[in-house]
Amino acid sequence: MPEYEYIETELADRIQTITLTNEASLNALNTTLREELEDALLRAEDDDEVRVVVLTGAGRAFSSGYDFGEEGTKTMDDLIKSSYTHLDTIYNLNLPVIAAVDGYALAGGCNLALVCDLTIATERSEFGFPDVHMGELPPRLILPYVTDSLKHARELLYGGKHISADTAEKMGLINRVVEDEDALWDAVEEEVSHIKKTPSSVVKLLKDTLNDIQETQGYRSNSAGQIDEFLFAVTSETETAHRFHEIVEEEGVNAAIEWMNTAEKD
C-alpha cells in the first residue's frame, strides 16, 4: 500500500483495515480522502491475501460527512460532473466490507457506514442525515434500501435528526451494538472468523446475489443513472443551500452547521 494523506492501512491475519485519519474535521470526506479510500479498496480487492476489509475512523468519529470546508463553492456544473464513486466501490467490491463505527456517522459518513456489508457500532455512536437541514439531498440515497421500514427512512430524512446506535439497530440500519471500542474489535474479529470459513468465491457470489435483490428494489436504477446525484446538484441551488454556503464563507463551517441545525426554514 502507498502512503496516504488522510487514511491509514494495515494488513494482518488476512484483514485489510482502512482507517480514516482526517481527525481535525471528524474524518470529513474531502475529495482527496475519497480518492485515497477508493484506491485502498481496489488494492485490497487485487490482493489475494485479503479476505475482509474493515473500515473505521480515528478519534471521535467514524465520519462527519462531506467536507464543507474545502476551498471554493462548487457550481451546479461542478456537482453534476462530480462522482461519489467511493460508495459504489464498496458496494461492488468482491470482498465483504465491515464498518466498525465508534462515534459520529453522520450525513455522508452515515451513508458510508450503511453501504458496507456489515455495520457494527459502539453505544456512543450516532447516526443520521442532518445535512438535509441545509437544503441539500444526500448525493446517494442508501438509507431506504437498508432500513426495515420506509417509515424509518422518512423519519430520518425529513427530520434530519441524530439517532443512537441502539435506535439504529432497532431500525435495521446496523447489525450490532457493543459497549465500547474494545468490544467493537472483538465483535469485528468474531464476524471475520465466521466469514473466513466460507470460501471467498462463495462470499463473492452471495454478495452479487444480495446486491441483485437490492437492485430489484430500485437501488441500481438510481445510482447507475446518477439520479440521486443530479437531485443533489439541483438542491444545491436552493435558497437555503446558498445561505448555508454564504455562512461558511463569512463565518466558518461551525457557524454554518449551528445555523443549519437550529434555524427554521421555509
Short mmCIF file of C-alpha atoms in Angstrom, two decimals:
data_model
loop_
_atom_site.label_atom_id
_atom_site.label_comp_id
_atom_site.label_asym_id
_atom_site.label_seq_id
_atom_site.Cartn_x
_atom_site.Cartn_y
_atom_site.Cartn_z
CA MET A 1 0.00 0.00 0.00
CA PRO A 2 1.28 3.52 -0.75
CA GLU A 3 1.49 6.31 1.80
CA TYR A 4 -1.78 8.22 2.04
CA GLU A 5 -2.57 11.65 3.48
CA TYR A 6 -5.96 11.00 5.05
CA ILE A 7 -6.15 7.24 5.58
CA GLU A 8 -4.00 4.52 7.10
CA THR A 9 -3.99 0.88 6.06
CA GLU A 10 -2.92 -2.27 7.85
CA LEU A 11 -2.98 -5.88 6.69
CA ALA A 12 -3.00 -8.52 9.41
CA ASP A 13 -4.44 -12.03 9.55
CA ARG A 14 -5.98 -11.54 6.07
CA ILE A 15 -7.92 -8.48 7.26
CA GLN A 16 -7.28 -5.18 5.47
CA THR A 17 -8.11 -2.40 7.92
CA ILE A 18 -8.61 1.07 6.45
CA THR A 19 -8.72 3.90 8.99
CA LEU A 20 -9.89 7.41 8.14
CA THR A 21 -7.42 9.78 9.82
CA ASN A 22 -8.78 13.23 8.98
CA GLU A 23 -9.39 13.78 12.70
CA ALA A 24 -9.22 17.60 12.63
CA SER A 25 -12.54 17.64 10.76
CA LEU A 26 -14.01 14.47 12.31
CA ASN A 27 -12.92 12.43 9.30
CA ALA A 28 -14.80 14.62 6.85
CA LEU A 29 -14.85 13.09 3.37
CA ASN A 30 -12.87 15.58 1.33
CA THR A 31 -12.03 14.86 -2.30
CA THR A 32 -8.54 13.53 -1.60
CA LEU A 33 -9.75 11.22 1.17
CA ARG A 34 -12.43 9.75 -1.09
CA GLU A 35 -9.88 9.12 -3.84
CA GLU A 36 -7.47 7.52 -1.37
CA LEU A 37 -10.23 5.33 0.04
CA GLU A 38 -11.17 4.07 -3.41
CA ASP A 39 -7.55 3.33 -4.21
CA ALA A 40 -7.06 1.38 -0.97
CA LEU A 41 -10.25 -0.61 -1.52
CA LEU A 42 -9.32 -1.60 -5.06
CA ARG A 43 -5.81 -2.55 -4.00
CA ALA A 44 -7.28 -4.75 -1.28
CA GLU A 45 -9.53 -6.42 -3.85
CA ASP A 46 -6.48 -7.20 -6.02
CA ASP A 47 -4.60 -8.75 -3.09
CA ASP A 48 -5.23 -12.49 -2.79
CA GLU A 49 -4.18 -12.33 0.87
CA VAL A 50 -7.15 -10.16 1.80
CA ARG A 51 -10.42 -11.87 2.77
CA VAL A 52 -12.21 -8.99 4.50
CA VAL A 53 -11.92 -5.19 4.57
CA VAL A 54 -12.66 -3.33 7.81
CA LEU A 55 -13.39 0.38 7.54
CA THR A 56 -13.16 2.60 10.62
CA GLY A 57 -12.39 6.15 11.71
CA ALA A 58 -9.80 7.57 14.10
CA GLY A 59 -10.79 9.77 17.05
CA ARG A 60 -14.33 10.84 17.96
CA ALA A 61 -15.99 9.99 14.66
CA PHE A 62 -16.36 7.37 12.01
CA SER A 63 -17.06 10.27 9.65
CA SER A 64 -18.96 13.54 9.94
CA GLY A 65 -19.82 13.57 6.22
CA TYR A 66 -18.63 15.57 3.25
CA ASP A 67 -16.17 18.38 3.87
CA PHE A 68 -17.94 21.73 3.63
CA GLY A 69 -14.64 23.45 4.41
CA GLU A 70 -13.00 22.59 1.11
CA GLU A 71 -11.96 25.72 -0.72
CA GLY A 72 -14.44 27.26 -3.11
CA THR A 73 -18.19 26.87 -3.52
CA LYS A 74 -18.95 24.32 -6.20
CA THR A 75 -21.27 25.32 -9.02
CA MET A 76 -24.05 23.06 -10.23
CA ASP A 77 -21.84 22.21 -13.22
CA ASP A 78 -19.11 21.04 -10.84
CA LEU A 79 -21.56 18.99 -8.80
CA ILE A 80 -23.06 17.30 -11.86
CA LYS A 81 -19.57 16.34 -13.03
CA SER A 82 -18.55 15.18 -9.56
CA SER A 83 -18.73 11.47 -8.86
CA TYR A 84 -19.28 9.92 -5.43
CA THR A 85 -17.92 6.59 -6.59
CA HIS A 86 -16.41 5.61 -3.23
CA LEU A 87 -19.82 4.26 -2.18
CA ASP A 88 -20.25 2.24 -5.37
CA THR A 89 -16.71 0.91 -4.96
CA ILE A 90 -17.68 -0.60 -1.60
CA TYR A 91 -20.99 -1.88 -2.96
CA ASN A 92 -19.36 -3.57 -5.97
CA LEU A 93 -16.21 -4.80 -4.22
CA ASN A 94 -15.65 -8.55 -4.44
CA LEU A 95 -14.73 -8.54 -0.76
CA PRO A 96 -17.07 -8.07 2.20
CA VAL A 97 -16.58 -4.69 3.89
CA ILE A 98 -17.32 -4.26 7.61
CA ALA A 99 -17.85 -0.77 9.06
CA ALA A 100 -16.53 -0.51 12.62
CA VAL A 101 -18.21 2.64 13.94
CA ASP A 102 -17.11 4.36 17.14
CA GLY A 103 -18.54 7.87 17.31
CA TYR A 104 -20.39 10.06 14.82
CA ALA A 105 -21.53 8.59 11.49
CA LEU A 106 -23.46 11.49 10.02
CA ALA A 107 -24.59 12.67 6.58
CA GLY A 108 -22.10 11.28 4.04
CA GLY A 109 -20.46 9.43 6.91
CA CYS A 110 -23.76 7.70 7.67
CA ASN A 111 -24.04 6.69 4.02
CA LEU A 112 -20.50 5.33 4.20
CA ALA A 113 -21.35 3.20 7.24
CA LEU A 114 -24.62 1.94 5.76
CA VAL A 115 -23.27 0.93 2.34
CA CYS A 116 -20.85 -1.53 3.97
CA ASP A 117 -21.89 -5.18 4.04
CA LEU A 118 -21.95 -5.28 7.85
CA THR A 119 -22.03 -2.39 10.31
CA ILE A 120 -21.10 -2.77 13.97
CA ALA A 121 -21.17 0.23 16.32
CA THR A 122 -20.36 1.21 19.88
CA GLU A 123 -23.02 2.54 22.24
CA ARG A 124 -21.68 6.10 21.97
CA SER A 125 -22.13 6.15 18.17
CA GLU A 126 -24.72 8.35 16.49
CA PHE A 127 -26.26 8.12 13.04
CA GLY A 128 -28.33 10.48 10.90
CA PHE A 129 -28.62 12.89 8.00
CA PRO A 130 -28.51 16.42 9.48
CA ASP A 131 -27.34 17.72 6.10
CA VAL A 132 -30.98 17.85 4.95
CA HIS A 133 -31.28 20.91 7.20
CA MET A 134 -29.00 22.80 4.81
CA GLY A 135 -31.40 22.14 1.95
CA GLU A 136 -29.44 19.53 0.03
CA LEU A 137 -30.31 15.89 -0.56
CA PRO A 138 -27.66 13.25 0.12
CA PRO A 139 -25.77 12.55 -3.13
CA ARG A 140 -26.68 8.89 -2.77
CA LEU A 141 -29.86 7.59 -1.13
CA ILE A 142 -28.78 4.39 0.61
CA LEU A 143 -30.98 4.60 3.71
CA PRO A 144 -34.28 3.39 2.14
CA TYR A 145 -32.60 0.18 0.99
CA VAL A 146 -31.14 -0.86 4.34
CA THR A 147 -33.72 0.19 6.91
CA ASP A 148 -36.52 -2.16 7.96
CA SER A 149 -39.22 0.35 7.06
CA LEU A 150 -39.77 3.29 4.74
CA LYS A 151 -41.37 4.92 7.78
CA HIS A 152 -37.93 4.94 9.40
CA ALA A 153 -36.35 6.37 6.25
CA ARG A 154 -38.93 9.14 6.16
CA GLU A 155 -38.40 9.90 9.84
CA LEU A 156 -34.64 10.27 9.47
CA LEU A 157 -34.62 12.09 6.14
CA TYR A 158 -37.49 14.50 6.83
CA GLY A 159 -36.27 15.45 10.30
CA GLY A 160 -32.50 15.19 9.86
CA LYS A 161 -32.13 14.14 13.49
CA HIS A 162 -29.36 12.09 15.11
CA ILE A 163 -30.27 8.66 16.45
CA SER A 164 -28.40 6.45 18.89
CA ALA A 165 -26.73 3.21 17.92
CA ASP A 166 -29.45 1.31 19.82
CA THR A 167 -32.15 3.01 17.75
CA ALA A 168 -30.20 2.41 14.55
CA GLU A 169 -30.05 -1.29 15.39
CA LYS A 170 -33.81 -1.42 16.04
CA MET A 171 -34.42 0.28 12.67
CA GLY A 172 -32.26 -2.31 10.92
CA LEU A 173 -29.54 0.15 9.87
CA ILE A 174 -26.76 -1.70 11.67
CA ASN A 175 -26.05 -5.29 12.69
CA ARG A 176 -24.97 -4.96 16.29
CA VAL A 177 -24.28 -2.54 19.14
CA VAL A 178 -21.41 -3.17 21.56
CA GLU A 179 -20.30 -1.39 24.70
CA ASP A 180 -17.01 0.25 23.74
CA GLU A 181 -14.03 0.24 21.38
CA ASP A 182 -12.53 -2.95 22.81
CA ALA A 183 -15.81 -4.78 22.40
CA LEU A 184 -16.10 -3.35 18.89
CA TRP A 185 -12.91 -5.01 17.72
CA ASP A 186 -13.82 -8.24 19.46
CA ALA A 187 -17.12 -8.24 17.56
CA VAL A 188 -15.40 -7.47 14.26
CA GLU A 189 -12.92 -10.30 14.78
CA GLU A 190 -15.76 -12.68 15.60
CA GLU A 191 -17.62 -11.82 12.38
CA VAL A 192 -14.43 -12.14 10.33
CA SER A 193 -13.72 -15.56 11.87
CA HIS A 194 -17.06 -16.80 10.55
CA ILE A 195 -16.56 -15.24 7.09
CA LYS A 196 -13.15 -16.88 6.73
CA LYS A 197 -14.81 -20.30 6.97
CA THR A 198 -16.79 -19.57 3.82
CA PRO A 199 -14.86 -19.80 0.52
CA SER A 200 -14.08 -16.40 -0.95
CA SER A 201 -15.71 -17.39 -4.25
CA VAL A 202 -18.96 -18.20 -2.43
CA VAL A 203 -18.84 -14.91 -0.50
CA LYS A 204 -18.48 -13.06 -3.82
CA LEU A 205 -21.41 -14.94 -5.34
CA LEU A 206 -23.52 -14.26 -2.27
CA LYS A 207 -22.66 -10.57 -2.31
CA ASP A 208 -23.55 -10.33 -6.01
CA THR A 209 -26.84 -12.14 -5.40
CA LEU A 210 -27.80 -9.99 -2.43
CA ASN A 211 -26.87 -6.88 -4.41
CA ASP A 212 -29.22 -8.11 -7.15
CA ILE A 213 -32.04 -8.23 -4.61
CA GLN A 214 -31.27 -4.67 -3.55
CA GLU A 215 -31.18 -3.62 -7.17
CA THR A 216 -34.66 -5.01 -7.80
CA GLN A 217 -35.81 -2.57 -5.13
CA GLY A 218 -34.51 0.30 -7.26
CA TYR A 219 -31.05 0.96 -5.84
CA ARG A 220 -29.15 0.40 -9.07
CA SER A 221 -31.58 2.39 -11.23
CA ASN A 222 -30.88 5.43 -9.07
CA SER A 223 -27.14 5.00 -8.58
CA ALA A 224 -26.26 3.87 -12.11
CA GLY A 225 -28.35 6.64 -13.62
CA GLN A 226 -26.91 9.14 -11.11
CA ILE A 227 -30.46 10.31 -10.45
CA ASP A 228 -29.80 10.97 -6.77
CA GLU A 229 -26.54 12.79 -7.59
CA PHE A 230 -28.38 15.05 -10.04
CA LEU A 231 -31.05 15.78 -7.43
CA PHE A 232 -28.23 16.63 -5.00
CA ALA A 233 -26.85 19.06 -7.58
CA VAL A 234 -30.27 20.66 -8.13
CA THR A 235 -30.94 21.12 -4.41
CA SER A 236 -27.55 22.84 -4.06
CA GLU A 237 -29.19 25.80 -5.82
CA THR A 238 -31.96 26.29 -3.25
CA GLU A 239 -32.11 29.46 -1.18
CA THR A 240 -31.31 27.51 1.99
CA ALA A 241 -28.26 25.85 0.45
CA HIS A 242 -26.96 29.19 -0.80
CA ARG A 243 -27.40 30.72 2.65
CA PHE A 244 -25.53 27.80 4.25
CA HIS A 245 -22.54 28.25 1.96
CA GLU A 246 -22.60 32.02 2.49
CA ILE A 247 -22.27 31.47 6.25
CA VAL A 248 -19.41 29.01 5.63
CA GLU A 249 -17.52 31.68 3.68
CA GLU A 250 -18.37 34.55 6.05
CA GLU A 251 -18.25 32.91 9.49
CA GLY A 252 -16.83 29.42 9.04
CA VAL A 253 -18.11 25.86 8.96
CA ASN A 254 -19.05 25.67 12.65
CA ALA A 255 -21.29 28.74 12.40
CA ALA A 256 -22.95 27.34 9.30
CA ILE A 257 -23.61 23.99 10.97
CA GLU A 258 -25.05 25.76 14.02
CA TRP A 259 -27.41 27.71 11.74
CA MET A 260 -28.24 24.53 9.80
CA ASN A 261 -29.25 22.65 12.95
CA THR A 262 -31.16 25.43 14.74
CA ALA A 263 -32.83 27.77 12.24
CA GLU A 264 -36.32 27.02 10.96
CA LYS A 265 -36.61 27.15 7.17
CA ASP A 266 -39.49 27.98 4.85
#
